Short mmCIF file of C-alpha atoms in Angstrom, two decimals:
data_model
loop_
_atom_site.label_atom_id
_atom_site.label_comp_id
_atom_site.label_asym_id
_atom_site.label_seq_id
_atom_site.Cartn_x
_atom_site.Cartn_y
_atom_site.Cartn_z
CA MET A 1 -8.79 220.18 -145.70
CA ALA A 2 -8.83 218.44 -142.33
CA GLN A 3 -8.08 220.29 -139.12
CA LYS A 4 -7.38 218.71 -135.74
CA PRO A 5 -9.60 219.85 -132.83
CA LEU A 6 -6.72 221.56 -131.03
CA ASP A 7 -5.72 223.40 -134.22
CA VAL A 8 -9.21 224.82 -134.43
CA LEU A 9 -8.98 225.89 -130.79
CA ASN A 10 -5.66 227.50 -131.52
CA LYS A 11 -7.14 229.60 -134.31
CA ALA A 12 -9.88 230.74 -131.96
CA LEU A 13 -7.42 232.30 -129.49
CA ASN A 14 -8.30 235.89 -128.59
CA SER A 15 -11.72 235.51 -130.18
CA PRO A 16 -15.14 235.01 -128.60
CA VAL A 17 -16.27 231.42 -128.03
CA ILE A 18 -19.33 229.72 -126.59
CA VAL A 19 -18.66 226.78 -124.27
CA ARG A 20 -21.37 224.26 -123.43
CA LEU A 21 -20.74 222.16 -120.31
CA LYS A 22 -22.15 218.86 -119.09
CA GLY A 23 -25.34 219.52 -117.14
CA GLY A 24 -26.34 222.26 -119.55
CA ARG A 25 -24.39 225.31 -118.40
CA GLU A 26 -23.31 227.65 -121.16
CA PHE A 27 -20.54 230.24 -121.02
CA ARG A 28 -19.18 232.76 -123.44
CA GLY A 29 -15.95 234.70 -123.31
CA ILE A 30 -12.72 235.49 -125.09
CA LEU A 31 -10.56 232.36 -125.44
CA GLN A 32 -7.29 233.30 -123.81
CA GLY A 33 -5.71 229.88 -123.61
CA TYR A 34 -6.20 226.12 -123.61
CA ASP A 35 -4.18 222.92 -123.16
CA ILE A 36 -4.34 219.34 -124.43
CA HIS A 37 -6.99 218.38 -121.85
CA MET A 38 -9.25 221.16 -123.25
CA ASN A 39 -8.79 223.09 -120.04
CA LEU A 40 -9.71 226.62 -121.13
CA VAL A 41 -9.03 230.20 -120.07
CA LEU A 42 -11.87 232.59 -120.85
CA ASN A 43 -11.64 236.35 -120.36
CA ASP A 44 -14.72 238.54 -119.89
CA ALA A 45 -16.58 235.30 -119.23
CA GLU A 46 -20.32 235.24 -118.74
CA GLU A 47 -22.59 232.39 -117.76
CA LEU A 48 -25.72 232.41 -119.90
CA LYS A 49 -28.71 231.60 -117.72
CA GLU A 50 -32.40 231.39 -118.44
CA ASP A 51 -33.00 234.55 -116.48
CA GLY A 52 -30.04 236.54 -117.77
CA VAL A 53 -26.28 236.71 -117.70
CA ARG A 54 -23.83 236.32 -114.78
CA LYS A 55 -20.52 238.12 -115.28
CA LEU A 56 -17.55 236.07 -114.09
CA GLY A 57 -14.44 237.91 -115.30
CA THR A 58 -11.64 235.46 -116.08
CA ILE A 59 -12.33 231.75 -115.56
CA ILE A 60 -10.30 228.59 -115.94
CA VAL A 61 -12.63 225.80 -117.03
CA ARG A 62 -11.53 222.22 -116.36
CA GLY A 63 -11.68 220.41 -119.68
CA ASP A 64 -13.54 217.31 -118.55
CA ASN A 65 -16.71 219.42 -118.13
CA VAL A 66 -16.80 220.48 -121.76
CA VAL A 67 -19.40 219.17 -124.22
CA TYR A 68 -18.51 221.47 -127.08
CA ILE A 69 -16.79 224.74 -127.87
CA SER A 70 -18.09 226.95 -130.63
CA PRO A 71 -15.65 229.56 -131.98
CA MET B 1 -12.12 193.50 -144.66
CA ALA B 2 -11.70 194.96 -141.18
CA GLN B 3 -11.40 198.70 -140.61
CA LYS B 4 -10.30 200.38 -137.40
CA PRO B 5 -12.70 202.96 -135.91
CA LEU B 6 -10.32 205.86 -136.56
CA ASP B 7 -9.83 204.75 -140.18
CA VAL B 8 -13.56 204.95 -140.70
CA LEU B 9 -13.57 208.43 -139.16
CA ASN B 10 -10.75 209.41 -141.47
CA LYS B 11 -12.73 208.36 -144.53
CA ALA B 12 -15.65 210.46 -143.31
CA LEU B 13 -13.62 213.70 -143.36
CA ASN B 14 -15.35 216.50 -145.24
CA SER B 15 -18.59 214.53 -145.33
CA PRO B 16 -21.76 214.90 -143.27
CA VAL B 17 -21.97 212.89 -140.04
CA ILE B 18 -24.50 212.46 -137.26
CA VAL B 19 -23.11 212.47 -133.72
CA ARG B 20 -25.11 211.11 -130.81
CA LEU B 21 -23.95 212.26 -127.37
CA LYS B 22 -24.50 210.90 -123.87
CA GLY B 23 -27.73 212.31 -122.47
CA GLY B 24 -29.40 212.04 -125.86
CA ARG B 25 -28.25 215.15 -127.73
CA GLU B 26 -27.80 214.67 -131.46
CA PHE B 27 -25.75 216.84 -133.80
CA ARG B 28 -25.08 216.80 -137.48
CA GLY B 29 -22.43 218.61 -139.46
CA ILE B 30 -19.51 218.23 -141.82
CA LEU B 31 -16.65 216.33 -140.17
CA GLN B 32 -13.70 218.68 -140.43
CA GLY B 33 -11.31 216.90 -138.09
CA TYR B 34 -10.86 214.47 -135.22
CA ASP B 35 -8.12 213.11 -132.96
CA ILE B 36 -7.40 209.86 -131.12
CA HIS B 37 -9.72 210.82 -128.22
CA MET B 38 -12.58 211.15 -130.75
CA ASN B 39 -12.60 214.89 -130.18
CA LEU B 40 -14.38 216.13 -133.31
CA VAL B 41 -14.58 219.29 -135.38
CA LEU B 42 -17.93 219.76 -137.11
CA ASN B 43 -18.62 222.55 -139.61
CA ASP B 44 -22.14 223.81 -140.30
CA ALA B 45 -23.15 221.99 -137.14
CA GLU B 46 -26.75 221.77 -136.05
CA GLU B 47 -28.24 220.36 -132.89
CA LEU B 48 -31.29 218.27 -133.68
CA LYS B 49 -33.98 218.96 -131.10
CA GLU B 50 -37.51 217.70 -130.70
CA ASP B 51 -38.86 221.09 -131.62
CA GLY B 52 -36.47 221.84 -134.50
CA VAL B 53 -32.88 222.57 -135.32
CA ARG B 54 -30.38 224.92 -133.60
CA LYS B 55 -27.62 226.19 -135.89
CA LEU B 56 -24.22 226.24 -134.18
CA GLY B 57 -21.69 226.95 -136.93
CA THR B 58 -18.37 225.24 -136.18
CA ILE B 59 -18.12 223.21 -132.97
CA ILE B 60 -15.38 221.24 -131.29
CA VAL B 61 -16.96 218.28 -129.49
CA ARG B 62 -15.01 216.71 -126.63
CA GLY B 63 -14.73 213.02 -127.41
CA ASP B 64 -15.77 211.65 -124.03
CA ASN B 65 -19.34 212.82 -124.70
CA VAL B 66 -19.74 210.69 -127.83
CA VAL B 67 -21.96 207.60 -127.93
CA TYR B 68 -21.68 207.02 -131.66
CA ILE B 69 -20.83 208.74 -134.92
CA SER B 70 -22.66 207.83 -138.09
CA PRO B 71 -20.93 208.81 -141.35
CA MET C 1 -8.78 176.96 -123.74
CA ALA C 2 -8.71 180.58 -122.62
CA GLN C 3 -9.33 183.42 -125.06
CA LYS C 4 -8.64 187.10 -124.42
CA PRO C 5 -11.60 189.49 -124.90
CA LEU C 6 -10.00 191.19 -127.91
CA ASP C 7 -9.28 187.82 -129.53
CA VAL C 8 -12.95 186.99 -129.29
CA LEU C 9 -13.80 190.34 -130.87
CA ASN C 10 -11.33 189.63 -133.61
CA LYS C 11 -13.02 186.34 -134.46
CA ALA C 12 -16.35 188.15 -134.65
CA LEU C 13 -15.18 190.47 -137.44
CA ASN C 14 -17.56 190.54 -140.41
CA SER C 15 -20.22 188.75 -138.38
CA PRO C 16 -23.36 190.04 -136.70
CA VAL C 17 -23.04 191.20 -133.08
CA ILE C 18 -25.37 192.65 -130.48
CA VAL C 19 -23.99 195.57 -128.47
CA ARG C 20 -25.57 196.63 -125.20
CA LEU C 21 -24.69 200.15 -124.03
CA LYS C 22 -24.86 201.86 -120.65
CA GLY C 23 -28.31 203.33 -120.16
CA GLY C 24 -29.91 200.34 -121.85
CA ARG C 25 -29.59 201.03 -125.57
CA GLU C 26 -29.06 197.97 -127.72
CA PHE C 27 -27.63 197.86 -131.23
CA ARG C 28 -27.00 195.13 -133.72
CA GLY C 29 -24.88 195.19 -136.83
CA ILE C 30 -21.98 193.59 -138.65
CA LEU C 31 -18.73 194.09 -136.74
CA GLN C 32 -16.46 195.83 -139.20
CA GLY C 33 -13.68 196.84 -136.82
CA TYR C 34 -12.61 197.57 -133.26
CA ASP C 35 -9.61 198.85 -131.33
CA ILE C 36 -8.10 198.30 -127.88
CA HIS C 37 -10.55 200.77 -126.25
CA MET C 38 -13.43 198.62 -127.59
CA ASN C 39 -14.37 201.39 -129.97
CA LEU C 40 -16.42 199.54 -132.56
CA VAL C 41 -17.41 199.91 -136.21
CA LEU C 42 -20.79 198.38 -137.03
CA ASN C 43 -22.15 198.14 -140.55
CA ASP C 44 -25.89 197.87 -141.27
CA ALA C 45 -26.40 198.97 -137.68
CA GLU C 46 -29.82 199.11 -136.11
CA GLU C 47 -30.90 200.41 -132.75
CA LEU C 48 -33.35 198.02 -131.12
CA LYS C 49 -36.09 200.00 -129.45
CA GLU C 50 -39.21 198.96 -127.59
CA ASP C 51 -41.35 200.20 -130.44
CA GLY C 52 -39.25 198.84 -133.28
CA VAL C 53 -35.96 199.23 -135.06
CA ARG C 54 -34.09 202.40 -136.17
CA LYS C 55 -31.75 201.88 -139.09
CA LEU C 56 -28.45 203.74 -138.68
CA GLY C 57 -26.19 202.50 -141.47
CA THR C 58 -22.54 202.48 -140.37
CA ILE C 59 -21.78 203.67 -136.85
CA ILE C 60 -18.62 204.13 -134.83
CA VAL C 61 -19.42 203.39 -131.18
CA ARG C 62 -17.11 204.89 -128.55
CA GLY C 63 -15.94 202.01 -126.39
CA ASP C 64 -16.58 203.57 -122.99
CA ASN C 65 -20.34 203.23 -123.60
CA VAL C 66 -20.23 199.46 -123.98
CA VAL C 67 -21.63 197.08 -121.36
CA TYR C 68 -21.25 193.92 -123.39
CA ILE C 69 -20.87 192.66 -126.93
CA SER C 70 -22.45 189.39 -127.97
CA PRO C 71 -21.05 187.79 -131.14
CA MET D 1 -1.29 236.94 -126.01
CA ALA D 2 -2.25 233.37 -125.17
CA GLN D 3 -1.87 231.98 -121.67
CA LYS D 4 -2.08 228.33 -120.67
CA PRO D 5 -4.61 227.43 -117.95
CA LEU D 6 -1.92 226.48 -115.44
CA ASP D 7 -0.05 229.74 -116.09
CA VAL D 8 -3.17 231.65 -115.18
CA LEU D 9 -3.49 229.57 -112.01
CA ASN D 10 0.12 230.31 -111.21
CA LYS D 11 -0.45 234.06 -111.45
CA ALA D 12 -3.39 233.72 -109.08
CA LEU D 13 -1.25 232.27 -106.27
CA ASN D 14 -1.72 234.08 -102.95
CA SER D 15 -4.79 235.85 -104.30
CA PRO D 16 -8.49 235.22 -103.70
CA VAL D 17 -10.24 232.83 -106.08
CA ILE D 18 -13.75 231.44 -106.47
CA VAL D 19 -13.99 227.72 -107.19
CA ARG D 20 -17.17 226.20 -108.60
CA LEU D 21 -17.47 222.41 -108.17
CA LYS D 22 -19.58 219.79 -109.90
CA GLY D 23 -22.94 219.54 -108.18
CA GLY D 24 -23.04 223.30 -107.65
CA ARG D 25 -20.90 223.88 -104.56
CA GLU D 26 -18.96 227.12 -104.55
CA PHE D 27 -15.92 227.96 -102.48
CA ARG D 28 -13.75 231.00 -102.11
CA GLY D 29 -10.34 231.32 -100.52
CA ILE D 30 -6.74 232.35 -101.05
CA LEU D 31 -5.06 230.11 -103.64
CA GLN D 32 -2.08 228.67 -101.82
CA GLY D 33 -1.08 225.98 -104.30
CA TYR D 34 -2.12 223.75 -107.16
CA ASP D 35 -0.76 220.90 -109.28
CA ILE D 36 -1.21 219.63 -112.83
CA HIS D 37 -4.43 217.78 -111.92
CA MET D 38 -5.92 221.11 -110.74
CA ASN D 39 -5.80 219.84 -107.18
CA LEU D 40 -5.95 223.10 -105.20
CA VAL D 41 -4.94 224.40 -101.78
CA LEU D 42 -7.18 227.18 -100.50
CA ASN D 43 -6.47 229.13 -97.31
CA ASP D 44 -9.22 230.91 -95.38
CA ALA D 45 -11.64 228.86 -97.43
CA GLU D 46 -15.37 229.38 -97.19
CA GLU D 47 -18.20 227.43 -98.74
CA LEU D 48 -20.81 229.79 -100.14
CA LYS D 49 -24.26 228.40 -99.37
CA GLU D 50 -27.72 229.70 -100.03
CA ASP D 51 -28.21 230.40 -96.36
CA GLY D 52 -24.77 231.88 -95.65
CA VAL D 53 -21.12 231.02 -95.43
CA ARG D 54 -19.37 228.00 -93.84
CA LYS D 55 -15.80 228.69 -92.75
CA LEU D 56 -13.45 225.78 -93.52
CA GLY D 57 -9.92 227.07 -92.87
CA THR D 58 -7.43 225.42 -95.22
CA ILE D 59 -8.77 222.88 -97.69
CA ILE D 60 -7.21 220.65 -100.34
CA VAL D 61 -9.69 220.29 -103.19
CA ARG D 62 -9.30 217.26 -105.49
CA GLY D 63 -9.09 218.61 -109.01
CA ASP D 64 -11.58 216.28 -110.66
CA ASN D 65 -14.41 218.07 -108.81
CA VAL D 66 -13.64 221.46 -110.36
CA VAL D 67 -15.88 223.07 -112.97
CA TYR D 68 -14.11 226.42 -113.06
CA ILE D 69 -11.79 228.62 -111.06
CA SER D 70 -12.18 232.38 -111.18
CA PRO D 71 -9.16 234.41 -110.04
CA MET E 1 -1.27 183.00 -98.59
CA ALA E 2 -2.10 186.14 -100.55
CA GLN E 3 -3.42 185.98 -104.11
CA LYS E 4 -3.66 188.89 -106.54
CA PRO E 5 -7.11 189.57 -108.04
CA LEU E 6 -6.00 188.58 -111.55
CA ASP E 7 -4.49 185.34 -110.25
CA VAL E 8 -7.85 184.43 -108.78
CA LEU E 9 -9.50 185.23 -112.12
CA ASN E 10 -6.96 183.05 -113.84
CA LYS E 11 -7.79 180.09 -111.63
CA ALA E 12 -11.47 180.57 -112.45
CA LEU E 13 -10.94 180.08 -116.19
CA ASN E 14 -13.29 177.51 -117.71
CA SER E 15 -15.40 177.52 -114.57
CA PRO E 16 -18.75 179.13 -113.83
CA VAL E 17 -18.69 182.66 -112.40
CA ILE E 18 -21.29 185.21 -111.33
CA VAL E 19 -20.64 188.78 -112.45
CA ARG E 20 -22.41 191.70 -110.81
CA LEU E 21 -22.41 194.94 -112.81
CA LYS E 22 -22.96 198.57 -111.85
CA GLY E 23 -26.66 199.35 -111.94
CA GLY E 24 -27.51 195.92 -110.52
CA ARG E 25 -27.39 193.58 -113.50
CA GLU E 26 -26.14 190.09 -112.75
CA PHE E 27 -24.76 187.57 -115.22
CA ARG E 28 -23.51 184.06 -114.94
CA GLY E 29 -21.49 182.04 -117.39
CA ILE E 30 -18.31 180.08 -117.97
CA LEU E 31 -15.26 182.37 -117.73
CA GLN E 32 -13.51 181.92 -121.04
CA GLY E 33 -11.04 184.79 -120.78
CA TYR E 34 -10.15 188.14 -119.23
CA ASP E 35 -7.53 190.87 -119.48
CA ILE E 36 -5.91 193.38 -117.14
CA HIS E 37 -8.88 195.79 -117.42
CA MET E 38 -11.15 192.98 -116.16
CA ASN E 39 -12.76 192.78 -119.57
CA LEU E 40 -14.32 189.31 -119.49
CA VAL E 41 -15.40 186.63 -121.93
CA LEU E 42 -18.31 184.53 -120.69
CA ASN E 43 -19.62 181.46 -122.52
CA ASP E 44 -23.17 180.20 -122.06
CA ALA E 45 -23.89 183.53 -120.45
CA GLU E 46 -27.24 184.30 -118.87
CA GLU E 47 -28.57 187.51 -117.44
CA LEU E 48 -30.34 186.87 -114.15
CA LYS E 49 -33.49 188.96 -113.99
CA GLU E 50 -36.23 189.25 -111.42
CA ASP E 51 -38.63 187.53 -113.77
CA GLY E 52 -36.29 184.83 -115.02
CA VAL E 53 -33.22 184.22 -117.09
CA ARG E 54 -32.19 185.68 -120.50
CA LYS E 55 -29.83 183.47 -122.48
CA LEU E 56 -27.08 185.46 -124.22
CA GLY E 57 -24.60 182.90 -125.54
CA THR E 58 -21.06 184.28 -125.53
CA ILE E 59 -20.58 187.83 -124.28
CA ILE E 60 -17.60 190.15 -123.92
CA VAL E 61 -18.16 192.34 -120.85
CA ARG E 62 -16.27 195.64 -120.69
CA GLY E 63 -14.41 195.65 -117.39
CA ASP E 64 -15.38 199.12 -116.20
CA ASN E 65 -18.95 197.88 -115.63
CA VAL E 66 -17.92 195.22 -113.13
CA VAL E 67 -18.66 195.51 -109.41
CA TYR E 68 -17.54 192.04 -108.46
CA ILE E 69 -16.89 188.60 -109.90
CA SER E 70 -17.62 185.51 -107.86
CA PRO E 71 -15.92 182.30 -109.01
CA MET F 1 4.75 231.15 -100.44
CA ALA F 2 3.09 228.51 -102.60
CA GLN F 3 2.59 224.96 -101.39
CA LYS F 4 1.62 221.97 -103.53
CA PRO F 5 -1.49 220.01 -102.47
CA LEU F 6 0.49 216.90 -101.55
CA ASP F 7 2.93 218.97 -99.47
CA VAL F 8 0.01 220.27 -97.45
CA LEU F 9 -1.23 216.70 -96.99
CA ASN F 10 2.24 215.69 -95.87
CA LYS F 11 2.29 218.36 -93.18
CA ALA F 12 -1.06 217.12 -91.93
CA LEU F 13 0.25 213.62 -91.19
CA ASN F 14 -0.57 212.43 -87.67
CA SER F 15 -3.01 215.29 -87.22
CA PRO F 16 -6.82 215.36 -87.34
CA VAL F 17 -8.43 216.05 -90.73
CA ILE F 18 -11.95 216.33 -92.06
CA VAL F 19 -12.62 214.58 -95.37
CA ARG F 20 -15.66 215.42 -97.48
CA LEU F 21 -16.61 212.80 -100.08
CA LYS F 22 -18.72 212.95 -103.22
CA GLY F 23 -22.35 212.35 -102.33
CA GLY F 24 -21.99 214.35 -99.12
CA ARG F 25 -20.42 211.91 -96.65
CA GLU F 26 -18.04 213.48 -94.17
CA PHE F 27 -15.37 211.72 -92.16
CA ARG F 28 -12.87 212.82 -89.58
CA GLY F 29 -9.83 211.03 -88.28
CA ILE F 30 -6.08 211.17 -87.79
CA LEU F 31 -4.29 211.25 -91.16
CA GLN F 32 -1.96 208.27 -91.04
CA GLY F 33 -0.93 208.17 -94.69
CA TYR F 34 -1.73 209.11 -98.27
CA ASP F 35 -0.44 208.55 -101.78
CA ILE F 36 -0.37 210.48 -105.06
CA HIS F 37 -3.96 209.43 -105.92
CA MET F 38 -5.12 211.03 -102.63
CA ASN F 39 -5.90 207.58 -101.28
CA LEU F 40 -5.92 208.21 -97.53
CA VAL F 41 -5.41 206.27 -94.32
CA LEU F 42 -7.39 207.62 -91.38
CA ASN F 43 -7.02 206.33 -87.81
CA ASP F 44 -9.79 206.70 -85.23
CA ALA F 45 -12.06 207.51 -88.14
CA GLU F 46 -15.65 208.58 -87.64
CA GLU F 47 -18.37 209.20 -90.15
CA LEU F 48 -20.29 212.36 -89.30
CA LYS F 49 -23.98 211.77 -89.88
CA GLU F 50 -27.01 213.94 -89.34
CA ASP F 51 -28.07 211.80 -86.44
CA GLY F 52 -24.67 211.36 -84.83
CA VAL F 53 -21.30 209.75 -85.31
CA ARG F 54 -20.39 206.24 -86.54
CA LYS F 55 -17.02 204.98 -85.28
CA LEU F 56 -15.04 203.14 -87.98
CA GLY F 57 -11.55 202.61 -86.55
CA THR F 58 -8.93 202.68 -89.30
CA ILE F 59 -10.14 203.24 -92.85
CA ILE F 60 -8.44 203.40 -96.24
CA VAL F 61 -10.36 205.88 -98.40
CA ARG F 62 -10.00 205.57 -102.18
CA GLY F 63 -8.91 208.97 -103.44
CA ASP F 64 -11.37 209.32 -106.31
CA ASN F 65 -14.19 209.78 -103.76
CA VAL F 66 -12.63 212.87 -102.18
CA VAL F 67 -14.05 216.37 -102.67
CA TYR F 68 -11.81 218.10 -100.17
CA ILE F 69 -9.60 217.44 -97.17
CA SER F 70 -9.37 219.99 -94.39
CA PRO F 71 -6.36 219.68 -92.07
CA MET G 1 4.78 207.11 -88.23
CA ALA G 2 3.17 207.46 -91.65
CA GLN G 3 1.90 204.45 -93.58
CA LYS G 4 0.92 204.40 -97.25
CA PRO G 5 -2.61 203.16 -98.06
CA LEU G 6 -1.33 200.03 -99.82
CA ASP G 7 0.94 199.21 -96.87
CA VAL G 8 -2.07 199.24 -94.60
CA LEU G 9 -3.90 196.96 -97.03
CA ASN G 10 -0.92 194.66 -97.04
CA LYS G 11 -0.98 194.34 -93.25
CA ALA G 12 -4.67 193.47 -93.44
CA LEU G 13 -4.08 190.39 -95.60
CA ASN G 14 -5.73 187.26 -94.23
CA SER G 15 -7.75 189.33 -91.79
CA PRO G 16 -11.39 190.40 -91.85
CA VAL G 17 -12.19 193.73 -93.53
CA ILE G 18 -15.32 195.74 -94.21
CA VAL G 19 -15.58 197.23 -97.70
CA ARG G 20 -17.99 200.06 -98.45
CA LEU G 21 -18.82 200.57 -102.14
CA LYS G 22 -20.23 203.50 -104.09
CA GLY G 23 -24.01 203.34 -104.00
CA GLY G 24 -23.98 202.15 -100.40
CA ARG G 25 -23.30 198.43 -100.63
CA GLU G 26 -21.24 197.00 -97.82
CA PHE G 27 -19.31 193.74 -97.82
CA ARG G 28 -17.22 191.93 -95.29
CA GLY G 29 -14.79 189.09 -95.77
CA ILE G 30 -11.23 187.91 -95.32
CA LEU G 31 -8.84 190.01 -97.43
CA GLN G 32 -7.06 187.47 -99.60
CA GLY G 33 -5.37 189.82 -102.04
CA TYR G 34 -5.32 193.26 -103.64
CA ASP G 35 -3.45 195.17 -106.33
CA ILE G 36 -2.47 198.79 -106.98
CA HIS G 37 -5.94 199.64 -108.37
CA MET G 38 -7.45 198.51 -105.05
CA ASN G 39 -8.99 195.53 -106.79
CA LEU G 40 -9.64 193.17 -103.89
CA VAL G 41 -10.05 189.45 -103.27
CA LEU G 42 -12.36 188.63 -100.36
CA ASN G 43 -12.88 185.12 -99.04
CA ASP G 44 -16.01 184.12 -97.09
CA ALA G 45 -17.52 187.34 -98.39
CA GLU G 46 -20.94 188.52 -97.28
CA GLU G 47 -23.00 191.43 -98.47
CA LEU G 48 -24.53 193.26 -95.53
CA LYS G 49 -28.09 194.22 -96.38
CA GLU G 50 -30.80 195.94 -94.40
CA ASP G 51 -32.71 192.71 -94.18
CA GLY G 52 -29.80 190.40 -93.45
CA VAL G 53 -26.69 188.92 -94.94
CA ARG G 54 -26.08 187.39 -98.40
CA LYS G 55 -23.26 184.86 -98.51
CA LEU G 56 -21.10 185.20 -101.64
CA GLY G 57 -18.07 182.95 -101.08
CA THR G 58 -15.01 184.37 -102.78
CA ILE G 59 -15.40 187.63 -104.69
CA ILE G 60 -13.08 189.82 -106.74
CA VAL G 61 -14.13 193.44 -106.26
CA ARG G 62 -13.10 195.94 -108.95
CA GLY G 63 -11.28 198.74 -107.18
CA ASP G 64 -13.06 201.68 -108.78
CA ASN G 65 -16.21 200.78 -106.80
CA VAL G 66 -14.53 201.19 -103.42
CA VAL G 67 -15.28 204.10 -101.09
CA TYR G 68 -13.33 202.80 -98.12
CA ILE G 69 -11.88 199.63 -96.65
CA SER G 70 -11.81 199.13 -92.92
CA PRO G 71 -9.38 196.50 -91.63
#
């Protein structure tokens, strides 16, 4: 059964996601919200870096940076 | 007989596809969904890397990263 | 007599085309379909590389990658 | 409970935020305003640089530069 | 007397033009058609390269690659 | 009290502003006008360069180059 | 008195302008026309290069290349 991309995002609300951005940055956090541009709200967000993790709290990611989101 | 790009995507639903992104990344997975921006949902997604395969589960790919999709 | 770009694409349906993408990649295949964004469907597609040809079967090319199409 | 990205921005009005831009620049300031493009107004803005802080007063950031905003 | 850019393109129909693209490529050919995105149709198109000329026949150039067109 | 980005630009009319562009260029001048794309008109504009200042007179800056504007 | 960017372009019609493009190219010519995308028509256009001037005749510049226009 087919599911639209935004439907899959909707099901992932309040769950942990990994977000890969252009340029190679990777974040994880709890998906708190999104909109049709794939702007995202992540709670308890962390940037995953080669040398560890950087805690960021809540972040609003502008959708045009996103490569993929993994629920 | 001509077929529009989104019609061809529609026929590929629930089948394996290869997705090539800008910058050279390549993914394969089962096409679970798409929308008019070519945002994609892939199940059982894997990133194909020079040194092997990285399993990603379900991913939502933002369409503006796509170079081509091969059903 | 003037011809709009999409009219020329339309006449090229079911015929071989060469597609040059940003970044220098070059594909050839049978033009199976297109839309107003210049998203393309190529059948029997091949990527032309310096060291040979890579067969890709059917591909859907996202239009924003296109530099030119040669029918 | 889900919250849209712009709702989260709205709650952050008159509070300090960190803004990460494409290319790696990072700013902090008091969020004075925003619009649907994520254009931002920051008061008491500072650019955070490796070798210290550059005070900028009020700045209007064009939204297409934004990677993320952290309230 | 002022002339809109697309009016000037219209007058150049069926005449030779030089087209400079982002990244430095340069083409010449007979302007066969265009649309409001500055997508172009060139007949008898040639790419002008440092080491000579590459004959391309008819090409459809996607407008977002264009830097300038010289009738 | 919140203020929209374009309202802040409007208040800055006829006053000196600093404009930082993508790629690092920096201009200052008197803000003579703007529109919703953040296209700007600067009078008595100067480009600030490492080795001094280049006087430009009036310039119309295309908004998509802007990183931030500081009134 | 405020002036919109396109009003300033309109006043510059039939007068010499300097046009700076992304990537550093610089052109001068007589502004013959423009449209709302800042597509421009320049007559007697010249590209200003480090080692001299390249005469181009009439050119239609696609607006998305423009950094600034100086009347």
